[in-house]
Short mmCIF file of C-alpha atoms in Angstrom, two decimals:
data_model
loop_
_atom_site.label_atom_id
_atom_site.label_comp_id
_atom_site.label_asym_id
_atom_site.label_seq_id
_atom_site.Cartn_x
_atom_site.Cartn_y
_atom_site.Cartn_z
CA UNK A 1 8.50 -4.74 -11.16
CA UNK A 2 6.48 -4.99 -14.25
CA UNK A 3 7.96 -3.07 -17.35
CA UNK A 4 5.48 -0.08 -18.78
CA UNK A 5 6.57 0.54 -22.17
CA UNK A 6 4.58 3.72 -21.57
CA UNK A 7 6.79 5.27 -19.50
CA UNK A 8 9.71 4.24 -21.84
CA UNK A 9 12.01 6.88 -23.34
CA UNK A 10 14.81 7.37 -25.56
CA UNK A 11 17.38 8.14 -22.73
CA UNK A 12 17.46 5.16 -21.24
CA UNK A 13 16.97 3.78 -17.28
CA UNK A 14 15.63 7.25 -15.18
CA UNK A 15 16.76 7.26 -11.09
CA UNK A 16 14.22 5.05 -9.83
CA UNK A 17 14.94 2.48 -12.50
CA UNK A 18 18.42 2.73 -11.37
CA UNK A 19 17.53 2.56 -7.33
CA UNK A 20 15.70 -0.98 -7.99
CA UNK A 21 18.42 -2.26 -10.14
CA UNK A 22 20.91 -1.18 -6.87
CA UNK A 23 18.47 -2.38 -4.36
CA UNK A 24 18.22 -5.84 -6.50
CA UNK A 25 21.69 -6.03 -6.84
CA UNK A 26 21.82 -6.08 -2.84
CA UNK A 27 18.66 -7.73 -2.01
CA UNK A 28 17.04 -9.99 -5.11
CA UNK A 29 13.75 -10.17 -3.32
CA UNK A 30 13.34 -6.20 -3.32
CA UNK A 31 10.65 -6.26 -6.64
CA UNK A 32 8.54 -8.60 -4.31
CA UNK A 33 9.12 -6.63 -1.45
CA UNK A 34 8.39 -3.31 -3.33
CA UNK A 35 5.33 -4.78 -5.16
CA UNK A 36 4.22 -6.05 -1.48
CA UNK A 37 4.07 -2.37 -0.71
CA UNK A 38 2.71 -0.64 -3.16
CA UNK A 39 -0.23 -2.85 -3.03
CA UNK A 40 -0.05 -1.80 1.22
CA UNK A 41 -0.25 1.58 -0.36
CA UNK A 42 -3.37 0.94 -2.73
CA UNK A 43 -4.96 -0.77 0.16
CA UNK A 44 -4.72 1.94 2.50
CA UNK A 45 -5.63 4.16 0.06
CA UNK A 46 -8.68 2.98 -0.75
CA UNK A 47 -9.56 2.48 3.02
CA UNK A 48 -8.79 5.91 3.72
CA UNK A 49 -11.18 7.29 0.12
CA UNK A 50 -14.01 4.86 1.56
CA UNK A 51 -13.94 6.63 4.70
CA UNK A 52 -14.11 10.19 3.17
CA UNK A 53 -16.69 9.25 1.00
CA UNK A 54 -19.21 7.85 4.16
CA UNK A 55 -18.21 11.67 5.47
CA UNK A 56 -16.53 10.19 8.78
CA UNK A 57 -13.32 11.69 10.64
CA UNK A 58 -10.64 10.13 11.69
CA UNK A 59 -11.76 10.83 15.15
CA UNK A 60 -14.68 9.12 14.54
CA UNK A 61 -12.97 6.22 13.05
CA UNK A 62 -10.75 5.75 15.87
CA UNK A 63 -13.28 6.14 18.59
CA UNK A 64 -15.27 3.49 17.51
CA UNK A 65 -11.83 1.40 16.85
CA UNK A 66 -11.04 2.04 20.18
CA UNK A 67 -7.88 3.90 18.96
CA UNK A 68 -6.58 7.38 18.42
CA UNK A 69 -6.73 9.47 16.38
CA UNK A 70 -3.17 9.85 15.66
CA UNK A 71 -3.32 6.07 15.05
CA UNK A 72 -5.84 6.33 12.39
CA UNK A 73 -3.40 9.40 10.38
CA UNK A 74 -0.09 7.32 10.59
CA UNK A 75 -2.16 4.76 9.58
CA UNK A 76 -3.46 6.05 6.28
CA UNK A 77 -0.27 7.72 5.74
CA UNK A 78 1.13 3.80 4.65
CA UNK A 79 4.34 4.74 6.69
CA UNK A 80 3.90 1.92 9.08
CA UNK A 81 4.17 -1.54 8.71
CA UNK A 82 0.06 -1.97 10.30
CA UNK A 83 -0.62 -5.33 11.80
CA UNK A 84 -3.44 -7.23 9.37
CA UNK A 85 -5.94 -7.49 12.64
CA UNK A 86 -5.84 -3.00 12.59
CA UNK A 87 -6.45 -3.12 9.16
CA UNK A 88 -9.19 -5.17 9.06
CA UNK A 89 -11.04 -3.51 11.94
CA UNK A 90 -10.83 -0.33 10.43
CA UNK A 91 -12.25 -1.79 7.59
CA UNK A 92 -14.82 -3.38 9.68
CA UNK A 93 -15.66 -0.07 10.92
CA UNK A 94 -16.40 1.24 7.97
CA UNK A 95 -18.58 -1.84 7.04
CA UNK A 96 -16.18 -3.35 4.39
CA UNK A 97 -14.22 -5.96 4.94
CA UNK A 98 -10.66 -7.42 3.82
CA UNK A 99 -10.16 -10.58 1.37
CA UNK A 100 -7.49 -12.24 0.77
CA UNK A 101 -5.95 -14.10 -2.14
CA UNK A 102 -2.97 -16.39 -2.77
CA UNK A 103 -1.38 -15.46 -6.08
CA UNK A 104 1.86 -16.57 -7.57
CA UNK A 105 4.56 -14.49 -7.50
CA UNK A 106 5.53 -13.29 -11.16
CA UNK A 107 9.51 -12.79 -11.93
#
C-alpha cells in the first residue's frame, strides 16, 4: 500500500497499519491483494453512483439484467467476489461500459 504522509502522525503505526504489516507477514502478496480490492470497491462504487444519478432502481437494473434484485444490492455492497461478465452487463445496462488496463504492479 502506498504511504500518505498525510495521514502520518507522531505516534507511530495506527491498527490498520499494524493489520497489513500482520497480514504481510503471513501472506506477502496481501498489498496486491488489498489494492486489487479497493479498486473492486471504487469500481462498484462508481457503478452503483452512475445508476442513481440516471434515477433507476435496483429493480429496474436487475430486470433488465435478467437478475434480482437482491443480486443487484449484494452486488453494490462490494461483499462478493462478482464474476467480470456481471459486472460488465450491469454496466452495459446502464450504457457504460468496462475497460481494462494492464499496469505493473508497484512494490
Amino acid at each position: 500500500m502506498p504511504h500518505d504522509p498525510e495521514f502520518e502522525d507522531d505516534e507511530g503505526p495506527d491498527f490498520l497499519d499494524e493489520l497489513i504489516a500482520e497480514e504481510t507477514a503471513l501472506d506477502p502478496d496481501f498489498p496486491v491483494k488489498l489494492q486489487a480490492l479497493i479498486e473492486r470497491r471504487d469500481l462498484l462504487a462508481k457503478l452503483n453512483a452512475e445508476r442513481e444519478r440516471q434515477a433507476m432502481s435496483q429493480a429496474s437494473v436487475a430486470a433488465a439484467m435478467a437478475t434480482s434484485q437482491s443480486t443487484i444490492a449484494r452486488l453494490e455492497s462490494a461483499g462478493t467476489d462478482t464474476k467480470l461478465s456481471t459486472v460488465e452487463r450491469y454496466a452495459a445496462t446502464l450504457g457504460m461500459r468496462i475497460e481494462y488496463h494492464l499496469v505493473p504492479i508497484k512494490s
